[in-house]
């Protein structure tokens, strides 16, 4: 049975108190009166997160949000909205924005309460493989709006006005990039979507593409129109097979419906998108290396300028943006730059998606307005640290970012505040570290990654990171020397200043920021040969406690025969012989062996 | 000739009709998270249970996949939107649990409260 309208009543704890039960009865009564019961479907939703306007009623189509509705208002609403097809202005809340037209994600209030989903507006809502689903949520409307009478220049200035900054990490103003590309005179231009997401623990781009591929495609078509390009390329790593599949399916469906290809929607504008698979080199996320990779060369960066906007793919002007940046474009076009720039802080507009990982209760993908503090993310959305452990640090920006200690928890999240605190926004990885982790070890982990991924073109990055890693390895093995910290600092700053691309320029960040915020731990590793978290196994001391029943398992497990003791009597570890392999610790069934930092 | 905006509105209306014709207006809608993360946590098997149940004669249910909503530690998630009721989300769903959700929730209308996201 087809019903023409859906009335959604919020039944969250707050609205419920404000008598949504009576509202429901009033709606039912009114529908009965007009004999509309089988044309209208009533939906009860969980908390919509708009408690201050409660009780809230949403009516679709003509998505309208009515706030502070009393049962007495119902006849008027139904008269106007359903019978005359005109939303009732008096009670409507002016919030016709893409981000909250969908209420389904708001059910899980603790997790979603402080979030604001713009980039992820459709993720977890629609079927990503269905173009129909995307169309039903105002999909491709932004494209139609642009093609129905916005000049390319207007599109560029709209993006510029929105204050959107590149979501890939560096935070370059997107509008300026667009303007520069649009200004170039060239017979051919390109648009690239950078989906080469490589930070360990980050999966924002993958989830965006897997949850809502069309929004990226739509953003790119708009970008192509604005700068005068006819060809778009999505550079995505082959390690994301499902995302690739959904993009391919999305592109094919968009072509079939006339959103891609020749003469899009009868406007005379033509645009096409192809997918290029990357082999997973981290450096290919850097734009010039990515361009080299698409051209068929080895993925290595080159000095800028000239910027890709002037001289990019095949030496043609190229507009290159990150997945998340593209996903914001349709929203900016539909809802306007003014609205978009009302979200966030003075210099960072909109929202940012973070992949929350590490020692935190709610690991997952969150999207918050810029200006939200780290504390809110960790404790309100993330639900705090598991097992009552103490918070130690938060690592933002992946291997290019830094670790911030507790004193920075009130830092508002935006490009400039994070940079000032000594980290970066980065692409959005966020790893929470608790007291059980060793900061030297964490720095080593990230440096190991960048060292591995260094392409080798410039010496500071190739040799410098290697030397830094050697020093860090030495520290974690308990062989640190006086002066190592200073050496790390000197090397780090040198690499930062003299490397060719972003990879090298940011590779020392995890080390430098941990030295800055956790210098004591470095000093302990060097002077006391001690790791307070007990994470550096070479420095651990294993001891037998009186829980020992003398079963002899550890004695048999020990490869260097460092354990002695008679059967059924307490055993003992000879610390001079012990090689800290930890086998006794892991094999003991009575928890009688303890590990000390 | 119609403008792109008119065209898109027409296309949207067609799309909504197609969604409706697939049974969207059934009294119960079931969404299974199907992003890489959810599939790795086992959502494919969960989806299979639901689609098998539909094949075996479960009616008045609209089954769809969805992307990742970000609840990584609670995946796979299954969302049931029911006419006139508050939508519920089940977390860490196994195929066995999915079978019980079919039996208890979809067939008998009983929400299995202990498996919901709190």
XYZ file of C-alpha atoms in Angstrom:
715
model
C 0.000 0.000 0.000
C 1.512 3.285 -1.038
C 1.265 6.032 1.474
C 1.954 9.575 0.430
C 3.188 11.056 3.678
C 5.269 9.961 6.586
C 4.892 11.715 9.902
C 7.737 11.060 12.271
C 7.220 11.737 15.942
C 10.226 11.966 18.194
C 9.909 9.745 21.211
C 13.180 10.457 22.903
C 13.276 10.817 26.680
C 13.024 14.581 26.460
C 10.175 14.782 23.965
C 8.342 11.995 25.730
C 8.219 14.110 28.836
C 6.805 16.860 26.727
C 3.848 14.647 25.911
C 4.547 13.096 22.568
C 1.979 10.392 23.453
C -0.778 12.956 23.354
C 0.632 14.223 20.099
C 0.387 10.816 18.551
C -3.217 10.498 19.593
C -3.974 13.945 18.237
C -2.362 13.053 14.911
C -4.292 9.808 14.678
C -7.547 11.532 15.506
C -6.977 14.253 12.944
C -6.058 11.776 10.222
C -9.176 9.811 10.964
C -11.241 12.948 10.693
C -9.956 13.715 7.218
C -10.046 10.072 6.251
C -6.306 10.127 5.628
C -5.285 7.174 7.737
C -4.240 5.030 4.801
C -2.398 7.813 3.005
C -0.197 8.728 5.940
C 2.198 6.559 7.822
C 3.137 7.369 11.390
C 6.656 6.674 12.447
C 7.999 6.858 15.972
C 11.689 7.573 16.190
C 14.265 7.519 18.914
C 15.719 10.786 20.101
C 16.402 13.041 17.123
C 18.924 15.037 19.085
C 16.901 18.219 18.899
C 15.629 18.177 22.448
C 15.614 21.911 22.927
C 12.942 22.188 20.254
C 10.900 19.261 21.498
C 8.469 17.766 20.986
C 9.600 17.411 17.413
C 7.519 16.280 14.469
C 8.974 15.623 11.028
C 6.814 15.358 7.934
C 7.986 13.963 4.629
C 7.930 14.747 1.742
C 8.716 18.465 1.825
C 11.015 17.547 4.658
C 9.800 19.824 7.373
C 10.764 19.830 10.972
C 8.164 21.155 13.349
C 9.279 22.100 16.835
C 7.505 22.666 20.141
C 4.358 21.158 18.769
C 1.318 20.869 21.031
C -1.660 18.604 20.313
C -3.655 21.759 19.562
C -1.334 22.568 16.653
C -1.895 19.267 14.917
C -5.082 20.146 12.996
C -3.415 23.219 11.558
C -0.284 21.288 10.548
C -2.255 18.560 8.841
C -4.544 21.042 7.151
C -1.637 22.957 5.721
C 1.079 20.376 5.091
C -0.909 17.332 4.071
C -4.086 18.707 2.606
C -2.635 21.784 0.927
C 0.890 20.466 0.485
C 2.317 23.587 2.097
C 4.538 23.400 5.151
C 3.176 25.358 8.063
C 5.607 28.245 8.405
C 4.604 29.162 11.929
C 6.019 26.060 13.590
C 8.617 24.945 11.083
C 12.207 24.983 12.255
C 14.449 26.453 9.592
C 16.923 23.610 9.458
C 16.589 22.349 5.948
C 20.131 21.172 5.820
C 21.477 17.936 4.552
C 23.065 16.968 7.801
C 19.978 16.413 9.855
C 17.359 15.487 7.338
C 17.987 11.948 8.440
C 17.123 11.018 11.890
C 18.045 7.388 11.928
C 21.608 7.812 13.151
C 20.452 9.892 16.034
C 18.920 6.906 17.777
C 22.106 6.077 19.614
C 22.222 9.302 21.575
C 25.362 8.903 23.668
C 27.456 8.245 20.614
C 25.712 10.494 18.112
C 24.605 13.295 20.427
C 27.594 15.552 19.948
C 28.236 14.572 16.387
C 27.218 16.480 13.326
C 27.246 14.482 10.177
C 27.819 16.317 6.937
C 30.401 14.239 5.134
C 28.910 11.044 6.530
C 25.337 12.254 6.141
C 24.271 9.156 4.236
C 26.678 6.622 5.704
C 24.755 3.989 7.545
C 21.494 5.392 6.203
C 21.190 4.481 2.567
C 22.097 1.451 0.539
C 25.416 2.571 -0.956
C 24.982 0.396 -4.013
C 21.654 1.900 -4.950
C 21.545 5.117 -6.948
C 17.809 5.251 -6.230
C 18.526 5.469 -2.523
C 20.952 8.326 -3.113
C 18.486 10.138 -5.367
C 15.800 9.820 -2.722
C 17.921 11.809 -0.267
C 18.409 14.789 -2.583
C 21.225 13.102 -4.432
C 22.552 14.928 -7.495
C 20.377 17.908 -6.617
C 23.494 20.000 -6.056
C 24.709 19.043 -9.522
C 21.347 19.998 -11.010
C 21.426 23.301 -9.157
C 24.874 24.084 -10.528
C 23.906 23.127 -14.061
C 20.614 25.017 -13.896
C 22.098 28.431 -13.857
C 25.246 28.813 -11.794
C 28.227 30.017 -13.768
C 31.484 28.136 -13.086
C 32.820 31.277 -11.461
C 29.859 31.362 -9.072
C 30.518 27.774 -8.027
C 34.146 28.594 -7.310
C 33.259 31.646 -5.279
C 30.645 29.663 -3.335
C 33.290 27.109 -2.359
C 35.681 29.916 -1.539
C 33.116 31.663 0.636
C 32.337 28.470 2.515
C 35.823 28.518 4.021
C 36.252 24.790 3.345
C 39.837 23.640 3.816
C 41.456 20.526 2.417
C 40.543 17.529 4.527
C 43.554 15.489 3.487
C 45.648 16.956 6.243
C 47.410 20.125 5.198
C 44.285 22.259 5.345
C 44.899 24.351 2.247
C 41.829 26.505 1.446
C 39.881 24.523 -1.134
C 38.341 27.557 -2.830
C 41.740 29.044 -3.618
C 42.835 25.782 -5.193
C 39.677 25.775 -7.308
C 40.117 29.399 -8.303
C 43.717 28.879 -9.324
C 42.820 25.861 -11.458
C 39.858 27.667 -13.008
C 42.044 30.626 -13.968
C 44.429 28.536 -16.038
C 44.055 28.649 -19.802
C 44.454 25.163 -21.106
C 42.880 22.888 -23.671
C 42.597 20.160 -21.087
C 42.233 20.057 -17.305
C 41.852 17.252 -14.818
C 40.055 16.652 -11.559
C 41.484 14.087 -9.164
C 40.049 12.522 -6.053
C 42.771 11.460 -3.673
C 41.529 8.281 -2.040
C 44.977 6.974 -1.246
C 44.423 6.726 2.452
C 47.483 5.343 4.125
C 47.695 6.438 7.743
C 47.769 3.438 10.052
C 44.438 3.229 11.840
C 42.625 5.718 9.618
C 39.614 4.670 7.582
C 37.536 7.807 7.055
C 37.841 7.788 3.286
C 37.113 4.106 2.988
C 33.964 4.415 5.044
C 32.817 7.498 3.173
C 33.200 5.774 -0.167
C 31.744 2.498 1.023
C 28.801 4.189 2.679
C 28.019 6.836 0.094
C 30.053 6.636 -3.141
C 27.754 8.940 -5.093
C 28.432 11.962 -2.955
C 32.108 11.825 -3.958
C 31.185 11.348 -7.604
C 28.746 14.263 -7.457
C 31.321 16.498 -5.788
C 33.831 15.705 -8.520
C 31.398 16.474 -11.350
C 30.676 19.845 -9.744
C 34.411 20.442 -9.391
C 34.912 19.571 -13.055
C 32.228 22.030 -14.068
C 33.689 24.779 -11.884
C 37.250 24.563 -13.186
C 36.453 23.518 -16.739
C 37.681 19.932 -16.677
C 36.140 17.089 -18.617
C 37.920 14.229 -17.002
C 38.047 13.028 -13.423
C 40.236 10.367 -11.910
C 39.769 8.646 -8.588
C 43.073 7.370 -7.273
C 42.288 4.671 -4.759
C 44.364 1.929 -3.265
C 43.759 -1.605 -4.446
C 43.593 -2.654 -0.800
C 40.060 -1.258 -0.671
C 38.309 -3.771 -2.948
C 34.812 -3.087 -1.647
C 35.199 0.670 -1.983
C 36.494 0.191 -5.529
C 33.579 -2.074 -6.364
C 31.054 0.413 -5.031
C 32.685 3.264 -6.924
C 32.628 1.264 -10.146
C 28.991 0.403 -9.587
C 28.232 4.020 -8.722
C 29.961 5.382 -11.810
C 28.145 2.903 -14.057
C 24.776 3.785 -12.495
C 25.452 7.509 -12.746
C 26.352 7.084 -16.411
C 23.169 5.155 -17.095
C 21.105 7.952 -15.551
C 22.980 10.667 -17.440
C 24.883 12.210 -14.527
C 28.181 11.308 -16.140
C 29.203 11.234 -19.772
C 28.226 13.500 -22.644
C 25.795 16.364 -22.177
C 24.980 15.861 -18.495
C 21.279 16.415 -17.761
C 20.923 18.193 -21.088
C 23.173 21.036 -20.006
C 25.832 20.599 -22.648
C 28.495 19.918 -20.000
C 30.356 16.631 -20.350
C 32.388 14.879 -17.697
C 33.671 11.404 -17.117
C 35.366 9.632 -14.239
C 37.788 6.757 -14.274
C 39.340 4.819 -11.418
C 43.062 4.274 -11.027
C 44.265 1.729 -8.528
C 47.269 2.497 -6.394
C 49.548 -0.206 -5.102
C 49.454 1.113 -1.577
C 52.571 3.215 -1.251
C 52.095 5.770 1.493
C 53.958 8.477 -0.402
C 51.402 8.325 -3.224
C 48.987 10.178 -0.958
C 51.235 13.190 -1.576
C 49.736 14.975 -4.550
C 52.744 15.221 -6.836
C 53.729 11.599 -6.178
C 50.133 10.583 -6.830
C 50.195 12.397 -10.150
C 53.427 10.639 -11.099
C 51.849 7.334 -10.220
C 48.816 8.015 -12.433
C 51.129 8.993 -15.279
C 52.720 5.574 -15.000
C 55.944 6.639 -13.329
C 57.318 5.616 -9.999
C 55.432 7.365 -7.214
C 57.867 10.055 -6.123
C 57.176 13.645 -5.187
C 58.626 16.647 -6.952
C 59.293 20.134 -5.613
C 56.426 22.628 -5.668
C 55.776 25.160 -7.208
C 54.583 24.705 -9.866
C 51.528 23.490 -7.996
C 49.292 20.869 -9.617
C 46.655 23.573 -10.067
C 48.992 25.109 -12.617
C 50.923 22.132 -13.863
C 49.640 18.780 -12.740
C 48.682 15.557 -14.440
C 50.388 15.320 -17.854
C 51.474 18.921 -17.195
C 47.864 20.113 -17.416
C 46.148 22.152 -14.693
C 44.793 19.665 -12.178
C 42.400 20.063 -9.297
C 43.189 17.508 -6.637
C 41.180 17.076 -3.453
C 40.706 14.483 -0.779
C 37.611 12.237 -0.561
C 36.232 14.068 2.433
C 36.657 17.456 0.767
C 34.720 16.244 -2.267
C 31.964 14.840 -0.085
C 31.385 18.290 1.412
C 30.844 19.969 -1.955
C 27.211 18.889 -2.602
C 26.226 20.149 0.856
C 27.868 23.517 0.296
C 26.086 23.907 -3.021
C 22.635 22.906 -1.766
C 22.713 24.663 1.567
C 24.966 27.545 0.656
C 28.357 28.781 1.711
C 26.893 31.017 4.359
C 25.344 28.155 6.267
C 28.428 25.977 5.915
C 30.689 28.704 7.216
C 28.459 29.161 10.247
C 29.718 25.791 11.497
C 33.105 25.504 13.078
C 35.662 28.006 14.275
C 36.867 31.246 12.817
C 39.501 29.749 10.565
C 38.305 26.163 10.240
C 34.811 25.703 8.884
C 32.516 22.740 8.750
C 33.037 19.363 10.334
C 35.790 16.798 10.416
C 35.604 13.035 10.430
C 37.886 11.177 12.814
C 38.688 7.515 13.058
C 38.757 6.902 16.780
C 41.023 4.036 17.730
C 43.284 2.757 20.452
C 42.436 2.545 24.129
C 38.944 3.930 24.012
C 35.546 2.396 24.681
C 33.688 3.434 21.537
C 36.137 2.923 18.733
C 34.659 4.099 15.517
C 34.031 6.829 13.047
C 32.883 10.163 14.379
C 32.161 13.466 12.716
C 32.195 16.602 14.831
C 31.999 20.307 14.126
C 35.370 22.052 14.178
C 36.004 23.535 17.571
C 34.883 20.476 19.520
C 37.489 19.768 22.185
C 39.591 16.636 22.395
C 38.021 15.958 25.769
C 34.525 15.897 24.301
C 35.611 13.414 21.665
C 37.410 11.120 24.086
C 35.027 11.164 27.025
C 31.604 12.084 25.635
C 31.576 10.440 22.236
C 34.331 7.928 22.797
C 33.048 6.882 26.191
C 36.405 7.201 27.966
C 39.250 4.768 28.524
C 38.453 1.095 29.140
C 39.297 -0.785 32.357
C 39.596 2.403 34.424
C 43.041 3.076 33.045
C 44.474 6.539 33.052
C 44.601 8.663 29.929
C 48.127 9.333 28.817
C 48.139 10.862 25.365
C 46.217 11.288 22.165
C 47.879 10.871 18.822
C 46.323 12.880 16.012
C 47.194 13.026 12.357
C 48.700 9.566 11.990
C 52.414 9.157 11.305
C 52.661 12.836 10.378
C 51.077 14.066 13.571
C 52.041 14.298 17.165
C 51.093 13.048 20.604
C 49.345 15.464 22.912
C 49.333 14.984 26.664
C 46.559 15.568 29.162
C 47.129 19.316 29.414
C 46.009 19.722 25.802
C 42.664 17.987 26.296
C 40.772 21.269 26.177
C 42.277 22.180 22.814
C 39.498 22.900 20.333
C 39.920 20.816 17.232
C 40.807 22.941 14.250
C 43.801 23.180 11.955
C 45.488 26.035 13.769
C 44.922 25.039 17.393
C 46.246 21.541 16.797
C 49.274 22.900 14.972
C 49.898 25.285 17.845
C 49.730 22.426 20.323
C 52.425 20.621 18.356
C 50.372 18.132 16.394
C 48.360 18.368 13.196
C 44.804 17.779 12.105
C 46.011 15.360 9.478
C 43.558 13.236 7.616
C 41.740 12.298 10.801
C 43.349 9.377 12.565
C 42.973 9.662 16.319
C 44.622 7.126 18.562
C 44.075 7.210 22.298
C 46.979 5.997 24.398
C 46.629 4.883 28.002
C 49.185 4.451 30.770
C 50.150 0.980 29.557
C 51.836 2.304 26.444
C 55.393 3.541 26.237
C 55.733 6.845 24.414
C 59.191 6.017 23.084
C 57.789 2.830 21.654
C 54.851 4.688 20.046
C 57.215 7.198 18.449
C 59.292 4.285 17.198
C 56.241 2.592 15.729
C 55.281 5.645 13.676
C 58.815 6.360 12.588
C 59.227 2.746 11.533
C 56.215 3.235 9.307
C 57.399 6.463 7.659
C 60.928 5.118 7.366
C 59.581 2.107 5.511
C 57.416 4.255 3.285
C 60.063 6.871 2.517
C 60.470 6.822 -1.245
C 64.186 7.520 -1.041
C 64.333 10.459 -3.405
C 65.657 13.077 -0.978
C 68.477 12.450 1.463
C 67.081 14.005 4.657
C 64.078 11.744 4.627
C 65.843 8.623 3.395
C 68.900 8.787 5.650
C 67.616 10.984 8.445
C 64.629 8.872 9.387
C 66.824 5.792 9.302
C 69.284 7.326 11.782
C 66.461 8.492 14.017
C 64.965 5.038 13.987
C 68.297 3.514 14.954
C 68.506 5.799 17.975
C 64.930 5.016 19.003
C 65.511 1.294 18.635
C 68.577 1.644 20.812
C 66.511 3.439 23.459
C 63.837 0.768 23.569
C 66.480 -1.916 23.900
C 67.923 -0.239 26.942
C 71.085 0.815 25.158
C 70.387 4.536 25.075
C 73.260 6.976 25.495
C 73.463 10.445 27.004
C 72.838 12.993 24.280
C 70.460 10.796 22.299
C 67.505 13.069 22.982
C 69.370 16.106 21.710
C 70.501 14.159 18.670
C 66.929 13.169 17.915
C 65.796 16.765 18.222
C 68.537 18.078 15.982
C 67.986 15.434 13.339
C 64.221 15.808 13.537
C 64.270 19.538 12.997
C 66.730 19.163 10.151
C 64.546 16.578 8.381
C 61.490 18.767 8.863
C 63.152 21.741 7.248
C 64.942 20.081 4.378
C 62.737 17.249 3.118
C 61.149 17.474 -0.292
C 57.573 16.546 0.477
C 55.061 16.306 3.263
C 56.092 12.782 4.175
C 59.590 13.780 5.228
C 58.582 17.181 6.528
C 56.226 15.587 8.987
C 57.919 12.250 9.685
C 59.779 13.483 12.800
C 56.573 14.897 14.353
C 55.701 11.847 16.471
C 59.236 11.812 17.883
C 59.542 15.549 18.463
C 56.110 15.839 20.057
C 56.701 12.910 22.407
C 60.053 14.395 23.411
C 58.319 17.692 24.065
C 55.467 16.255 26.098
C 57.016 13.129 27.613
C 60.698 13.951 27.941
C 60.848 12.215 31.328
C 60.129 8.875 29.717
C 62.973 9.310 27.266
C 65.288 10.239 30.113
C 64.217 7.188 32.104
C 64.957 4.952 29.144
C 68.455 6.375 28.872
C 69.497 6.929 32.488
C 67.563 4.347 34.451
C 67.150 1.809 31.646
C 63.553 1.719 32.700
C 60.284 1.717 30.811
C 57.528 2.862 33.149
C 54.787 1.336 31.019
C 56.544 -2.010 30.884
C 56.154 -2.046 27.125
C 59.812 -2.211 26.123
C 60.430 -5.879 26.716
C 64.221 -5.585 26.719
C 64.029 -3.478 29.859
C 61.515 -5.574 31.699
C 62.446 -7.454 34.827
C 60.661 -10.723 35.484
C 60.250 -11.906 39.040
C 58.657 -14.893 40.711
C 56.156 -14.129 43.483
C 54.939 -16.315 46.310
C 52.004 -17.444 44.190
C 54.477 -19.940 42.715
C 53.543 -23.564 43.373
C 56.742 -24.960 41.923
C 55.150 -26.736 38.957
C 58.270 -26.278 36.883
C 56.563 -25.102 33.666
C 58.626 -21.923 33.548
C 61.819 -23.816 34.192
C 61.177 -26.049 31.202
C 60.100 -23.107 29.017
C 63.143 -20.963 29.693
C 65.478 -21.187 26.687
C 68.567 -20.046 28.616
C 67.997 -22.061 31.798
C 67.818 -18.958 33.943
C 65.156 -20.401 36.240
C 65.946 -22.702 39.101
C 64.005 -24.261 41.954
C 63.075 -27.619 43.436
C 59.687 -29.206 42.558
C 56.837 -27.785 44.654
C 59.096 -25.038 45.971
C 59.181 -21.429 44.879
C 61.343 -20.892 41.782
C 63.799 -18.122 41.136
C 64.992 -16.232 38.049
C 68.665 -15.523 37.609
C 68.568 -11.914 36.338
C 72.073 -12.126 34.852
C 71.132 -15.025 32.613
C 67.608 -13.801 31.739
C 67.192 -12.590 28.127
C 63.739 -11.034 28.779
C 61.962 -13.211 26.271
C 58.863 -13.349 28.480
C 58.186 -17.051 27.877
C 57.972 -17.799 31.608
C 55.555 -14.892 32.073
C 53.284 -16.128 29.318
C 53.438 -19.806 30.287
C 52.760 -19.504 34.013
C 49.277 -20.763 34.826
C 49.248 -19.289 38.321
C 50.091 -15.645 37.491
C 53.091 -16.129 39.738
C 55.518 -14.311 37.479
C 55.313 -10.541 37.319
C 56.777 -8.126 34.854
C 58.286 -4.892 36.103
C 59.079 -1.892 33.933
C 13.163 21.546 -22.771
C 13.286 20.868 -19.081
C 16.078 22.253 -16.928
C 18.498 19.975 -15.083
C 16.645 20.781 -11.864
C 13.327 19.656 -13.291
C 14.985 16.543 -14.646
C 16.484 15.671 -11.286
C 13.161 16.125 -9.528
C 11.549 13.792 -12.004
C 14.356 11.276 -11.563
C 14.005 11.458 -7.811
C 10.276 10.789 -8.018
C 10.977 7.786 -10.232
C 13.654 6.556 -7.847
C 11.313 6.816 -4.878
C 8.676 4.887 -6.803
C 11.183 2.159 -7.558
C 12.186 1.974 -3.896
C 8.538 1.712 -2.918
C 7.941 -1.013 -5.445
C 10.692 -3.041 -3.782
C 8.556 -3.160 -0.676
C 9.942 -0.183 1.216
C 6.556 0.504 2.741
C 6.415 -2.851 4.505
C 5.702 -2.470 8.188
C 9.241 -3.575 9.074
C 12.507 -2.502 7.506
C 15.726 -4.321 8.296
C 19.121 -2.756 7.571
C 22.325 -4.741 7.846
C 25.630 -2.867 7.935
C 27.777 -3.977 5.018
C 31.021 -2.024 4.861
C 34.422 -3.738 4.892
C 34.622 -3.406 8.658
C 31.202 -4.933 9.196
C 31.790 -7.716 6.697
C 35.030 -8.540 8.501
C 33.048 -8.742 11.737
C 30.704 -11.217 10.076
C 27.805 -9.227 8.643
C 27.704 -11.193 5.393
C 26.601 -14.304 7.257
C 24.056 -12.227 9.163
C 22.684 -10.784 5.924
C 22.441 -14.320 4.569
C 20.210 -15.341 7.486
C 17.812 -12.506 6.768
C 17.680 -13.030 3.020
C 17.198 -16.756 3.553
C 14.323 -16.002 5.911
C 12.767 -13.790 3.238
C 13.114 -16.616 0.714
C 11.495 -18.960 3.192
C 8.383 -16.874 3.284
C 9.001 -14.010 5.693
C 6.809 -11.249 4.340
C 6.114 -7.610 5.088
C 9.819 -6.913 5.571
C 12.080 -4.648 3.506
C 15.683 -5.803 3.670
C 18.539 -3.514 2.712
C 22.250 -3.117 3.263
C 23.794 0.084 4.531
C 27.218 1.603 4.971
C 29.170 1.925 8.179
C 27.594 4.223 10.736
C 30.802 4.353 12.734
C 30.035 1.955 15.562
C 33.117 -0.135 14.939
C 33.329 -1.837 18.304
C 29.716 -2.985 18.120
C 29.659 -4.404 14.625
C 27.935 -6.117 12.903
C 24.888 -3.956 13.491
C 21.336 -4.643 12.409
C 18.725 -1.951 12.485
C 15.021 -2.662 12.567
C 12.647 0.155 11.752
C 9.116 -0.793 12.556
C 5.916 1.016 11.728
C 4.755 2.994 14.725
C 7.644 1.943 16.945
C 11.003 3.354 17.943
C 13.737 2.058 15.608
C 16.135 -0.308 17.327
C 19.719 -1.240 16.615
C 21.104 -4.653 17.484
C 24.828 -4.861 17.983
C 27.443 -7.632 17.677
C 24.945 -9.765 15.814
C 25.913 -13.337 15.024
C 24.060 -15.574 12.537
C 22.480 -17.404 15.501
C 21.288 -14.113 16.959
C 20.016 -13.062 13.531
C 17.933 -16.222 13.395
C 16.426 -15.379 16.757
C 15.796 -11.774 15.681
C 13.838 -13.174 12.737
C 11.862 -15.512 14.971
C 11.258 -13.247 17.910
C 11.292 -9.708 16.547
C 10.264 -9.918 12.917
C 7.725 -12.701 13.316
C 6.394 -12.102 16.818
C 7.163 -8.406 17.262
C 9.179 -8.916 20.423
C 12.245 -6.660 20.704
C 15.211 -8.577 22.086
C 16.256 -5.873 24.497
C 19.495 -7.345 25.796
C 21.122 -7.151 22.358
C 20.367 -3.496 21.691
C 22.885 -0.681 21.678
C 22.447 0.916 25.054
